[in-house]
Amino acid sequence: MLKQFSRLEKTRSAFIIIFALLMVVSLIFFYAPTRDAGTASAAEGREVLASVRGDDVVVADLEDLTRTYRQAFGPQFSMAQLGGSRRMLDGLIRSRIVVQEAERLGLMPSDKEVSDRIIKRYTDPATNKFIGVERYKQAVVSQFGDLYRFERQIRDALAEEKLRAFVTAGVQISDEELQTNYERSNTSFELTYVNVTPAELAKGINPSDEELRSYFAAHGDEFRINEPQKKIRYLFIDMTKVAAKLEVSDEELRREFDERKPQAGIRVQQIVLKVADPKLDQQVLQKATDLAQRARDEKLTATEEAFAELARGNSEDPATAKAGGWLASPVRKNPNKTGDIYQGVLDMQPGYVADPVFDKASNAYYILRRGDPVFKTFEEAKPELLVSLRNSKSYAAAAGLAQRAVERVRETKDLARVAQELAAEANMSAAEMVKETPFIKPQDDVPGIGSSPQFEAAIAPLENPQDVGDRVGVKDGFAVPMLVEKRDPRVPEFEEARERVLARVREEKAKEQLEQAARDIAAAAGSAEGLTAAAARFGLKTEPLPSYRIGTPIGTAGTALAADEAIFALKPGEVMKTPVKIGDSWVVAGALKRTEADLAEFGRQRAELAESALEERRQQVFDDYATTLRARIEREGEIKIYEDVLAKLDKQEMPEVAPQRPRIPTTVPVMPAQ
């Protein structure tokens, strides 16, 4: 495990943070009371996804898990970001298995242990005392929706902790292993390398015409064209050129402005609570949750004034706190900022106060309130209105012109004549308007159009020469297609298939020669400096890696344990004696420079590194234990996954479902009276 983590040195911190979050989420949401799937509808989230020894995982469990991630990462989060519903379901199944194993070994926590954990979690940092049963109930129902489920989740989280401690009690890391891992992770190299791929090697392979003909004679059936091919001549109307003739008046822009009322964005208020020390994270989160609760009314909204008062007294962002929490500029929708916490506010109703969201970049919790929209002035909106109106007018004009062209071509069967008639209106020459494709079949890349299902659909009904299709939208405009000639499925002549034959022969020869070419390059290089010349003999180029550490990708080739070992063994000036296979390619690397790890720094970090490495090893041992448990239970036939239900989720990700707000019980099952 240490070796595996050493290969991820640059991303290890991020990995650990993400992994910790995943563990917290799985601990919080892996358990739900067994549901009666036979009496509930799928729409209510009670459809069974999987069963683990009779304990059902239902759609609602996956909804809960997704909702928690959205609270952590923002509304833009989707299941696809964690590998889809299948991977998330695997996590829920694993959690069921872990709790069942803890129960089998007698490791389930007592009521007092659960109570102590809850009291610790809901302690007011100002008084260092439990916040009280009523406030506790309100906080849990607000954040998790169900008091009973929450307390069962706490119980099962403790059960997993106990099982993990039991399984990993004997795990150790030796000083020698710790130092070796540090040296591997912190030794850096200045590398030069060549990635020998089939595609690159194929470029330098030039088979003779005789070889190509011979190959075609032996493999002709493999080049058979199995679908009819069509040659199409079409009239093209360029929307950009049509647009160049159009005029857009201020009066039209004013009408568009009045109808659209373009927004400059949404005003947003915030309360920021910084996490000065990771140990204080839960306390800060609790304070943020309490503040959100204080701000909200029954509809989970707040007035500007009420929120502003809380922001002035509590927010730790001086600039916005003075302004009542208001951001200096309105927030605008930006699809490229998927991780931006403010983007989620745009989907809220005015006045809504969101649950606290953690922002990694600023290491703080944010409570956000959506304000009113801010509208642009006419002058501010004019440039975008001009573009929008010009586009819509040019589309309408080009579409109308294309429809007239359809009618005239069907009458005359003469594309050139119709092009002459319409050229002035299209702002094009007749020669520019008439285009022709080679023989094409469905899914072919059509010159000037690309791979277009719309164009394919438009020419599909055309069966006889001079048949004319409907107008169709294509890249940059519209086309009016007419069939010139049709060829039935057949084995083509050599000249027609020549390019495909050439590509096939090059590909096969490159694959045959790939390993030997890499070995020849390694043998001919002699040194890191000689690698460039050796690669050039095969038409290949070397690439630099000026600051390389073991475990990071070797350019586009990726990484492999064999490559790590070979590179770590290199001294300055040396080149790999044997190339390394990574995926479908072979890599030869040379070390121009090697900088050894600083062992004095290792001495200073030893305690921290030892704890981190030990935690990694424990986690690996526990993961292996859980994996073995699942394999055994699967062999016994005690895990059933309902693929039809999962398939429905894969087709369309579940929408965000607002948590139900059940009646708060008058008594708390676990908490002691205060």
XYZ file of C-alpha atoms in Angstrom:
674
model
C 0.000 0.000 0.000
C 2.834 2.406 0.804
C 4.290 1.869 -2.631
C 0.960 2.535 -4.228
C 0.527 5.779 -2.291
C 4.072 6.865 -3.046
C 3.109 6.787 -6.697
C 0.444 9.392 -5.966
C 2.622 11.840 -4.044
C 1.420 14.963 -5.809
C -2.229 14.139 -5.298
C -2.042 12.285 -1.990
C -3.371 15.123 0.150
C -6.353 15.650 -2.111
C -6.935 11.915 -2.239
C -6.950 11.601 1.532
C -9.379 14.520 1.906
C -11.738 13.079 -0.697
C -11.427 9.610 0.800
C -12.183 10.953 4.258
C -15.276 12.679 2.922
C -16.402 9.498 1.218
C -15.954 7.594 4.463
C -17.941 10.192 6.415
C -20.729 10.119 3.849
C -20.822 6.337 3.808
C -20.886 6.272 7.606
C -23.740 8.729 7.685
C -25.899 7.233 4.980
C -25.199 3.548 4.693
C -28.115 2.479 6.897
C -31.838 2.890 6.390
C -34.513 0.848 8.201
C -35.680 -2.095 6.093
C -38.454 -0.974 3.795
C -41.443 -2.874 2.437
C -40.781 -2.564 -1.284
C -43.893 -4.528 -2.168
C -46.263 -1.820 -0.896
C -44.433 1.309 -1.934
C -44.023 2.835 -5.358
C -40.760 3.586 -7.124
C -41.793 7.232 -7.227
C -41.599 7.333 -3.422
C -38.014 6.034 -3.535
C -38.851 2.659 -1.963
C -38.023 0.493 -4.967
C -35.367 -2.042 -3.964
C -31.959 -1.669 -5.602
C -30.186 -4.474 -3.770
C -30.578 -6.892 -0.887
C -27.737 -7.928 1.445
C -28.726 -10.968 3.521
C -32.298 -9.699 3.538
C -31.373 -6.081 4.344
C -32.690 -3.930 1.488
C -30.937 -0.987 -0.168
C -33.634 1.169 -1.768
C -33.688 4.104 -4.186
C -34.228 6.473 -1.262
C -30.845 5.447 0.183
C -29.165 6.518 -3.028
C -31.164 9.756 -2.984
C -29.959 10.422 0.574
C -26.362 9.824 -0.445
C -26.656 12.057 -3.509
C -28.282 14.800 -1.422
C -25.387 14.705 1.038
C -22.852 15.122 -1.745
C -24.835 18.050 -3.092
C -24.701 19.667 0.337
C -20.917 19.175 0.328
C -20.141 20.034 -3.308
C -23.116 22.140 -4.411
C -26.299 21.466 -6.447
C -24.285 20.796 -9.617
C -22.989 17.522 -8.182
C -24.123 14.425 -10.088
C -23.782 10.698 -9.480
C -21.638 10.494 -12.619
C -18.884 12.374 -10.766
C -18.472 9.348 -8.493
C -18.647 6.804 -11.293
C -22.429 6.527 -11.620
C -25.166 4.836 -9.627
C -23.434 1.422 -9.775
C -20.383 2.641 -7.904
C -22.452 4.471 -5.321
C -24.599 1.376 -4.823
C -21.446 -0.680 -4.262
C -20.548 1.689 -1.422
C -23.963 1.247 0.184
C -23.711 -2.542 -0.106
C -20.247 -2.476 1.468
C -21.594 -0.472 4.392
C -24.423 -2.963 4.971
C -21.881 -5.808 5.017
C -19.598 -3.998 7.493
C -22.423 -3.354 9.982
C -23.625 -6.950 9.746
C -20.087 -8.181 10.455
C -19.750 -5.861 13.461
C -23.001 -7.230 14.825
C -21.805 -10.834 14.279
C -18.627 -10.134 16.279
C -20.488 -8.400 19.108
C -19.016 -4.984 18.309
C -22.221 -2.943 18.127
C -22.036 0.182 20.364
C -24.095 0.641 23.510
C -26.783 3.312 23.887
C -24.410 5.283 26.111
C -21.693 5.276 23.440
C -24.166 6.561 20.874
C -25.416 9.186 23.308
C -21.853 10.316 24.108
C -21.049 10.685 20.407
C -24.135 12.783 19.777
C -23.461 15.005 22.815
C -19.893 15.530 21.620
C -21.066 16.400 18.138
C -23.700 18.835 19.354
C -21.696 20.671 21.993
C -21.879 24.463 21.919
C -18.265 25.704 21.530
C -19.107 28.884 23.456
C -20.296 27.077 26.609
C -18.658 23.688 26.023
C -22.021 22.103 26.903
C -24.577 20.059 25.005
C -26.926 22.383 23.095
C -30.025 20.798 24.612
C -32.523 18.239 23.371
C -34.876 20.665 21.596
C -32.121 22.442 19.671
C -30.587 19.061 18.894
C -33.889 17.792 17.463
C -34.331 20.888 15.328
C -30.770 20.759 13.984
C -31.003 17.065 13.037
C -34.395 17.320 11.357
C -33.243 20.409 9.440
C -30.019 18.828 8.217
C -30.923 15.125 7.871
C -34.726 15.036 7.774
C -35.334 12.170 10.217
C -34.273 11.890 13.863
C -34.613 8.099 14.136
C -32.624 7.441 10.963
C -29.913 9.866 12.074
C -29.404 8.126 15.425
C -29.276 4.727 13.724
C -26.660 6.177 11.366
C -24.566 7.310 14.331
C -24.872 3.842 15.892
C -23.746 2.115 12.692
C -20.901 4.603 12.175
C -19.586 3.667 15.612
C -19.977 -0.026 14.741
C -17.762 0.439 11.678
C -15.162 2.283 13.746
C -15.092 -0.578 16.256
C -14.801 -3.237 13.552
C -12.025 -1.280 11.859
C -10.099 -0.962 15.125
C -10.552 -4.699 15.776
C -9.362 -5.749 12.314
C -6.376 -3.373 12.139
C -5.136 -3.645 15.717
C -1.933 -5.450 14.704
C -0.946 -3.277 11.721
C 2.580 -1.827 11.885
C 5.037 0.101 9.678
C 8.792 -0.402 10.055
C 11.232 2.549 10.108
C 13.049 1.061 7.118
C 9.877 0.877 5.046
C 8.930 4.405 6.064
C 12.292 5.825 4.959
C 12.283 3.855 1.696
C 8.838 5.181 0.911
C 9.948 8.752 1.655
C 13.033 8.445 -0.562
C 10.998 7.076 -3.457
C 8.369 9.777 -3.113
C 10.769 12.710 -2.784
C 13.579 11.881 -5.197
C 13.054 14.015 -8.311
C 14.322 13.596 -11.879
C 14.796 15.650 -14.988
C 13.768 13.130 -17.645
C 13.708 12.818 -21.383
C 11.533 10.068 -22.808
C 10.030 8.662 -25.989
C 6.562 7.133 -26.089
C 6.531 4.450 -28.800
C 2.878 4.120 -29.852
C 1.355 2.233 -32.809
C -0.107 5.452 -34.214
C 3.210 7.347 -34.167
C 5.265 4.426 -35.425
C 2.765 3.815 -38.233
C 3.418 7.273 -39.679
C 6.936 6.251 -40.626
C 5.887 2.974 -42.291
C 5.519 3.249 -46.074
C 4.575 -0.079 -47.665
C 5.003 -0.459 -51.441
C 2.099 -0.477 -53.866
C 2.779 -4.169 -54.442
C 2.449 -4.918 -50.699
C -0.837 -3.037 -50.542
C -2.309 -4.835 -53.549
C -1.167 -8.180 -52.197
C -2.766 -7.454 -48.812
C -6.007 -6.355 -50.488
C -6.099 -9.517 -52.600
C -5.807 -11.630 -49.430
C -8.218 -9.597 -47.294
C -10.662 -8.090 -49.803
C -13.770 -9.263 -47.960
C -12.640 -7.361 -44.859
C -12.996 -4.107 -46.824
C -16.478 -4.946 -48.016
C -18.890 -2.009 -47.933
C -21.978 -3.406 -46.207
C -24.308 -0.439 -46.636
C -25.439 1.467 -49.722
C -23.328 4.526 -50.553
C -24.677 7.748 -51.944
C -23.065 10.651 -53.735
C -24.927 13.843 -52.873
C -24.875 17.226 -54.559
C -26.364 19.926 -52.375
C -27.179 23.613 -52.326
C -25.549 25.303 -49.321
C -26.801 28.518 -47.728
C -24.276 30.067 -45.354
C -26.082 31.659 -42.405
C -23.095 33.926 -41.604
C -23.153 35.443 -45.084
C -26.913 35.897 -44.954
C -26.480 37.650 -41.595
C -23.938 40.084 -43.056
C -26.715 41.685 -45.154
C -29.195 42.035 -42.312
C -29.853 45.273 -40.483
C -30.999 45.397 -36.855
C -32.629 48.648 -35.790
C -32.589 50.220 -32.332
C -36.354 49.847 -32.273
C -36.022 46.058 -32.694
C -33.349 45.976 -29.980
C -35.616 47.942 -27.625
C -38.479 45.483 -28.197
C -36.142 42.569 -27.549
C -34.853 44.276 -24.407
C -38.374 44.862 -23.065
C -39.380 41.240 -23.739
C -36.278 39.549 -22.355
C -35.348 41.866 -19.458
C -31.709 40.643 -19.492
C -30.259 39.977 -16.063
C -26.846 41.057 -14.860
C -27.054 38.288 -12.263
C -28.453 37.501 -8.826
C -27.615 39.358 -5.634
C -26.271 37.043 -2.938
C -25.761 37.464 0.801
C -23.341 35.303 2.744
C -22.114 34.452 6.217
C -18.578 33.035 6.247
C -17.202 30.943 9.116
C -13.547 29.994 8.756
C -12.063 26.689 9.953
C -8.833 27.801 11.620
C -7.907 24.262 12.673
C -9.168 20.970 11.135
C -9.946 19.783 14.669
C -12.553 22.547 14.920
C -14.362 21.546 11.733
C -17.385 19.979 13.446
C -17.745 22.897 15.842
C -17.684 25.401 12.994
C -20.183 23.304 11.029
C -22.480 23.170 14.040
C -22.277 26.937 14.492
C -23.028 27.417 10.783
C -26.003 25.050 11.025
C -27.339 26.930 14.041
C -26.981 30.290 12.287
C -28.801 28.976 9.215
C -31.596 27.792 11.483
C -31.799 31.176 13.217
C -32.016 32.936 9.873
C -34.784 30.779 8.399
C -38.509 31.006 8.792
C -40.895 28.079 8.234
C -40.385 28.327 4.456
C -36.575 28.203 4.880
C -36.322 31.835 3.747
C -35.076 35.014 5.405
C -35.556 38.720 4.833
C -32.612 40.846 3.690
C -32.601 42.688 7.013
C -32.677 39.596 9.230
C -29.874 37.911 7.319
C -27.843 41.125 7.183
C -28.012 41.450 10.981
C -26.678 37.908 11.434
C -23.943 38.515 8.845
C -22.732 41.705 10.569
C -22.519 39.946 13.925
C -21.122 36.576 12.859
C -19.508 36.544 9.411
C -15.711 36.308 9.393
C -15.359 37.907 5.952
C -14.815 41.599 6.831
C -15.603 42.978 3.375
C -19.060 41.429 3.058
C -19.908 41.436 6.783
C -19.885 45.248 6.859
C -22.263 45.265 3.886
C -24.769 42.962 5.582
C -23.321 39.916 3.859
C -23.900 41.249 0.318
C -21.357 40.242 -2.342
C -19.895 43.201 -4.195
C -21.089 41.916 -7.592
C -24.101 39.867 -8.661
C -23.565 36.180 -9.395
C -24.055 35.072 -13.014
C -24.571 31.552 -14.357
C -21.328 30.077 -15.641
C -21.428 26.395 -16.741
C -17.624 26.262 -16.579
C -17.602 26.929 -12.820
C -19.079 23.590 -11.743
C -17.284 23.683 -8.384
C -18.225 27.277 -7.540
C -20.436 27.336 -4.433
C -22.226 30.473 -5.655
C -23.556 28.788 -8.815
C -25.943 26.711 -6.708
C -27.670 29.870 -5.453
C -28.979 30.585 -8.962
C -31.324 27.602 -8.766
C -32.875 28.736 -5.470
C -36.023 30.737 -4.892
C -35.615 34.401 -3.843
C -34.994 34.678 -0.101
C -34.026 31.006 0.323
C -31.241 30.284 2.829
C -29.162 27.236 1.900
C -27.575 24.712 4.243
C -23.940 25.508 5.108
C -21.528 24.578 2.299
C -17.806 23.971 2.793
C -15.426 25.640 0.325
C -12.010 23.961 0.150
C -10.279 26.924 -1.477
C -11.029 29.280 1.427
C -11.285 26.546 4.096
C -14.555 27.973 5.365
C -18.271 27.229 5.675
C -20.636 29.495 3.741
C -24.293 30.182 4.496
C -25.781 31.699 1.351
C -29.027 33.569 0.801
C -30.422 34.232 -2.674
C -31.416 37.828 -3.220
C -33.308 39.509 -6.041
C -32.138 39.570 -9.668
C -30.219 42.572 -10.974
C -31.267 43.727 -14.446
C -29.016 45.260 -17.085
C -29.589 48.691 -18.579
C -30.366 48.873 -22.293
C -26.835 50.053 -23.097
C -25.290 47.225 -21.073
C -27.479 44.637 -22.770
C -27.213 46.060 -26.291
C -24.137 44.060 -27.504
C -25.576 40.661 -26.511
C -29.032 41.628 -27.775
C -27.516 42.584 -31.123
C -25.776 39.214 -31.442
C -28.880 37.307 -30.351
C -31.262 39.211 -32.615
C -28.920 39.041 -35.593
C -28.569 35.284 -35.092
C -32.311 34.698 -34.868
C -33.007 36.908 -37.890
C -30.256 35.268 -39.945
C -31.555 31.827 -39.010
C -35.067 32.724 -40.079
C -33.845 34.346 -43.313
C -31.550 31.421 -44.208
C -34.247 28.862 -43.337
C -36.776 30.679 -45.520
C -34.297 30.931 -48.392
C -33.487 27.213 -48.063
C -37.185 26.318 -48.199
C -37.598 28.317 -51.406
C -34.547 26.538 -52.780
C -36.162 23.139 -52.026
C -39.223 24.079 -54.027
C -37.221 25.422 -57.001
C -34.803 22.464 -57.091
C -37.719 20.032 -57.066
C -39.211 21.949 -59.998
C -36.036 22.337 -62.089
C -33.821 19.419 -60.910
C -30.991 21.893 -61.540
C -28.943 22.993 -58.508
C -26.691 25.322 -60.527
C -29.657 27.214 -61.959
C -31.295 27.657 -58.548
C -27.977 28.809 -57.099
C -27.790 31.525 -59.773
C -31.318 32.656 -58.902
C -30.704 32.895 -55.159
C -27.040 33.898 -55.000
C -27.676 37.602 -54.450
C -30.115 36.993 -51.580
C -27.726 34.478 -50.009
C -24.848 36.962 -50.325
C -22.829 34.184 -51.983
C -21.578 33.283 -55.447
C -23.354 30.457 -57.271
C -20.131 28.431 -57.230
C -19.919 28.725 -53.421
C -23.452 27.434 -53.039
C -23.190 24.166 -55.005
C -21.228 21.436 -53.226
C -20.796 17.690 -53.687
C -19.879 14.820 -51.368
C -17.889 11.697 -52.243
C -19.746 8.387 -51.926
C -20.869 8.268 -48.298
C -22.734 5.923 -45.964
C -24.258 6.429 -42.494
C -21.810 7.641 -39.810
C -19.225 8.742 -42.393
C -17.469 12.046 -41.838
C -18.788 14.231 -44.669
C -16.340 16.905 -45.947
C -17.562 20.341 -44.861
C -20.392 18.889 -42.756
C -18.819 16.318 -40.471
C -20.686 13.409 -38.901
C -24.269 14.648 -38.957
C -27.288 12.486 -38.029
C -29.537 15.267 -39.394
C -27.876 15.172 -42.816
C -28.024 11.359 -42.818
C -31.756 11.483 -42.037
C -32.348 13.992 -44.832
C -30.668 11.859 -47.510
C -31.994 8.498 -46.262
C -35.241 8.660 -48.362
C -33.338 9.538 -51.558
C -33.234 6.394 -53.722
C -33.151 7.564 -57.335
C -30.886 10.092 -59.110
C -32.281 13.651 -58.885
C -34.434 12.832 -55.840
C -34.464 16.019 -53.702
C -34.555 15.995 -49.912
C -35.952 18.499 -47.435
C -33.831 21.382 -46.208
C -31.569 20.353 -43.357
C -29.513 22.283 -40.840
C -25.792 21.629 -41.236
C -22.624 23.249 -39.966
C -22.897 27.053 -40.471
C -26.166 26.970 -42.385
C -28.644 24.894 -44.384
C -28.346 22.312 -47.160
C -30.784 21.177 -49.841
C -29.590 17.684 -50.902
C -30.090 15.914 -54.239
C -28.989 12.338 -55.001
C -26.433 12.027 -57.805
C -25.654 8.309 -57.688
C -26.193 5.301 -55.439
C -23.978 2.229 -55.055
C -25.180 -0.999 -53.489
C -23.172 -2.969 -50.889
C -20.119 -4.575 -52.495
C -16.418 -5.370 -52.296
C -14.784 -2.198 -53.634
C -12.035 -2.010 -56.222
C -8.507 -1.616 -54.855
C -8.187 2.069 -55.764
C -11.406 2.911 -53.927
C -10.214 1.080 -50.809
C -6.575 2.139 -51.098
C -6.519 4.554 -48.127
C -8.234 2.044 -45.856
C -5.812 -0.680 -46.936
C -2.836 1.608 -46.322
C -4.075 2.482 -42.831
C -4.643 -1.205 -41.994
C -1.219 -2.329 -43.239
C 0.532 0.492 -41.368
C -1.359 -0.342 -38.178
C -0.551 -4.058 -38.339
C 3.109 -3.500 -39.166
C 3.408 -0.921 -36.378
C 1.976 -3.358 -33.822
C 4.336 -6.081 -35.009
C 7.343 -3.788 -34.821
C 6.396 -1.833 -31.704
C 8.281 -3.728 -29.006
C 11.338 -4.311 -31.173
C 11.439 -0.639 -32.173
C 11.382 0.364 -28.493
C 14.151 -2.145 -27.704
C 16.241 -0.880 -30.636
C 15.828 2.717 -29.437
C 16.889 1.802 -25.888
C 19.911 -0.133 -27.187
C 20.972 2.581 -29.630
C 20.588 5.503 -27.189
C 23.485 4.561 -24.905
C 22.756 7.564 -22.679
C 19.988 10.005 -21.846
C 21.521 12.567 -24.186
C 21.566 10.042 -27.052
C 17.868 9.161 -26.749
C 16.705 11.954 -29.081
C 18.867 10.786 -31.992
C 17.915 7.135 -31.436
C 14.197 7.966 -31.488
C 14.562 10.103 -34.623
C 15.679 7.056 -36.627
C 12.143 5.722 -36.250
C 10.484 9.055 -36.958
C 9.747 9.579 -33.262
C 10.418 12.526 -30.948
C 11.486 12.691 -27.324
C 9.604 14.763 -24.769
C 10.994 16.476 -21.635
C 9.799 15.931 -18.057
C 11.756 18.575 -16.130
C 10.447 17.813 -12.628
C 9.392 14.181 -12.371
C 8.650 12.114 -9.271
C 7.913 8.434 -9.010
C 4.232 7.648 -9.500
C 3.326 10.651 -11.623
C 2.272 10.020 -15.249
C 4.948 9.886 -17.937
C 3.274 12.358 -20.249
C 0.338 10.853 -22.154
C 1.668 7.321 -21.597
C 0.476 7.197 -17.993
C 2.240 5.263 -15.274
C 3.058 1.703 -14.225
C 4.906 0.060 -11.346
C 7.513 -1.328 -13.764
C 8.204 2.193 -15.032
C 8.572 3.455 -11.451
C 11.149 0.792 -10.652
C 13.110 1.375 -13.857
C 13.214 5.176 -13.455
C 14.087 5.092 -9.751
C 17.107 2.911 -10.590
C 18.477 5.463 -13.095
C 21.571 7.501 -12.304
C 22.207 10.877 -13.978
C 22.932 10.378 -17.689
C 21.586 6.822 -17.803
C 18.802 5.530 -20.039
C 16.561 2.511 -19.517
C 18.261 -0.607 -20.840
C 14.858 -2.247 -21.352
C 11.728 -0.364 -22.444
C 8.608 -0.537 -20.262
C 5.129 -1.387 -21.576
C 2.399 1.018 -20.420
C -1.011 0.261 -21.886
C -0.643 -0.172 -25.658
C 2.666 1.676 -25.905
C 6.298 1.238 -24.877
C 8.309 3.890 -23.053
C 12.044 4.510 -23.015
C 13.221 7.160 -20.521
C 16.581 8.672 -19.618
C 17.605 10.673 -16.552
C 19.334 13.954 -17.367
C 19.448 14.858 -13.681
C 18.602 13.196 -10.349
C 17.996 15.037 -7.047
C 17.988 12.814 -3.975
C 15.379 13.170 -1.234
C 16.332 15.350 1.738
C 16.757 12.899 4.638
C 17.089 15.740 7.133
C 13.565 16.784 6.191
C 12.492 13.173 6.580
C 13.760 13.277 10.168
C 11.686 16.361 10.884
C 8.552 14.816 9.356
C 9.067 11.260 10.641
C 6.256 11.279 13.246
C 3.701 12.795 10.857
C 4.732 10.467 8.028
C 4.569 7.436 10.298
C 1.016 8.263 11.390
C -0.087 8.938 7.804
C 1.497 5.727 6.502
C 0.020 3.705 9.348
C -3.432 5.104 8.636
C -3.038 4.258 4.937
C -1.981 0.714 5.795
C -4.884 0.281 8.223
C -7.323 1.507 5.625
C -5.928 -0.903 3.044
C -6.169 -3.819 5.479
C -9.743 -2.896 6.367
C -10.696 -2.455 2.695
C -9.233 -5.875 1.905
C -11.184 -7.342 4.824
C -14.448 -5.787 3.581
C -13.750 -6.927 0.004
C -13.166 -10.496 1.194
C -16.403 -10.392 3.193
C -18.355 -9.253 0.154
C -16.806 -11.951 -2.053
C -17.818 -14.623 0.471
C -21.369 -13.318 0.782
C -21.693 -13.143 -3.000
C -20.508 -16.762 -3.307
C -23.220 -17.716 -0.822
C -25.788 -15.975 -3.026
C -26.753 -13.531 -0.269
C -26.331 -10.352 -2.341
C -28.909 -9.600 -4.996
C -28.764 -6.516 -7.227
C -31.902 -5.549 -9.132
C -30.376 -4.635 -12.475
C -33.624 -3.340 -13.973
C -33.999 -0.727 -11.241
C -30.327 0.242 -11.527
C -30.656 0.531 -15.318
C -33.460 3.063 -14.893
C -31.218 5.184 -12.688
C -28.382 4.975 -15.211
C -30.629 6.186 -18.026
C -31.698 9.267 -16.159
C -30.099 10.485 -12.968
C -32.535 10.991 -10.150
C -33.660 14.610 -9.675
C -32.943 16.341 -6.418
C -35.647 15.258 -3.956
C -36.367 17.628 -1.117
C -35.992 15.818 2.198
C -39.231 15.071 3.991
C -39.726 16.980 7.224
C -41.412 14.425 9.490
C -42.980 15.244 12.798
C -40.326 15.514 15.491
C -40.860 12.790 18.119
C -41.735 13.973 21.612
C -39.000 11.717 22.982
C -35.528 10.989 21.703
C -34.706 7.249 21.463
C -31.097 7.578 22.612
C -30.425 11.019 24.028
C -30.585 11.369 27.802
C -32.955 13.963 29.245
C -31.339 17.348 29.816
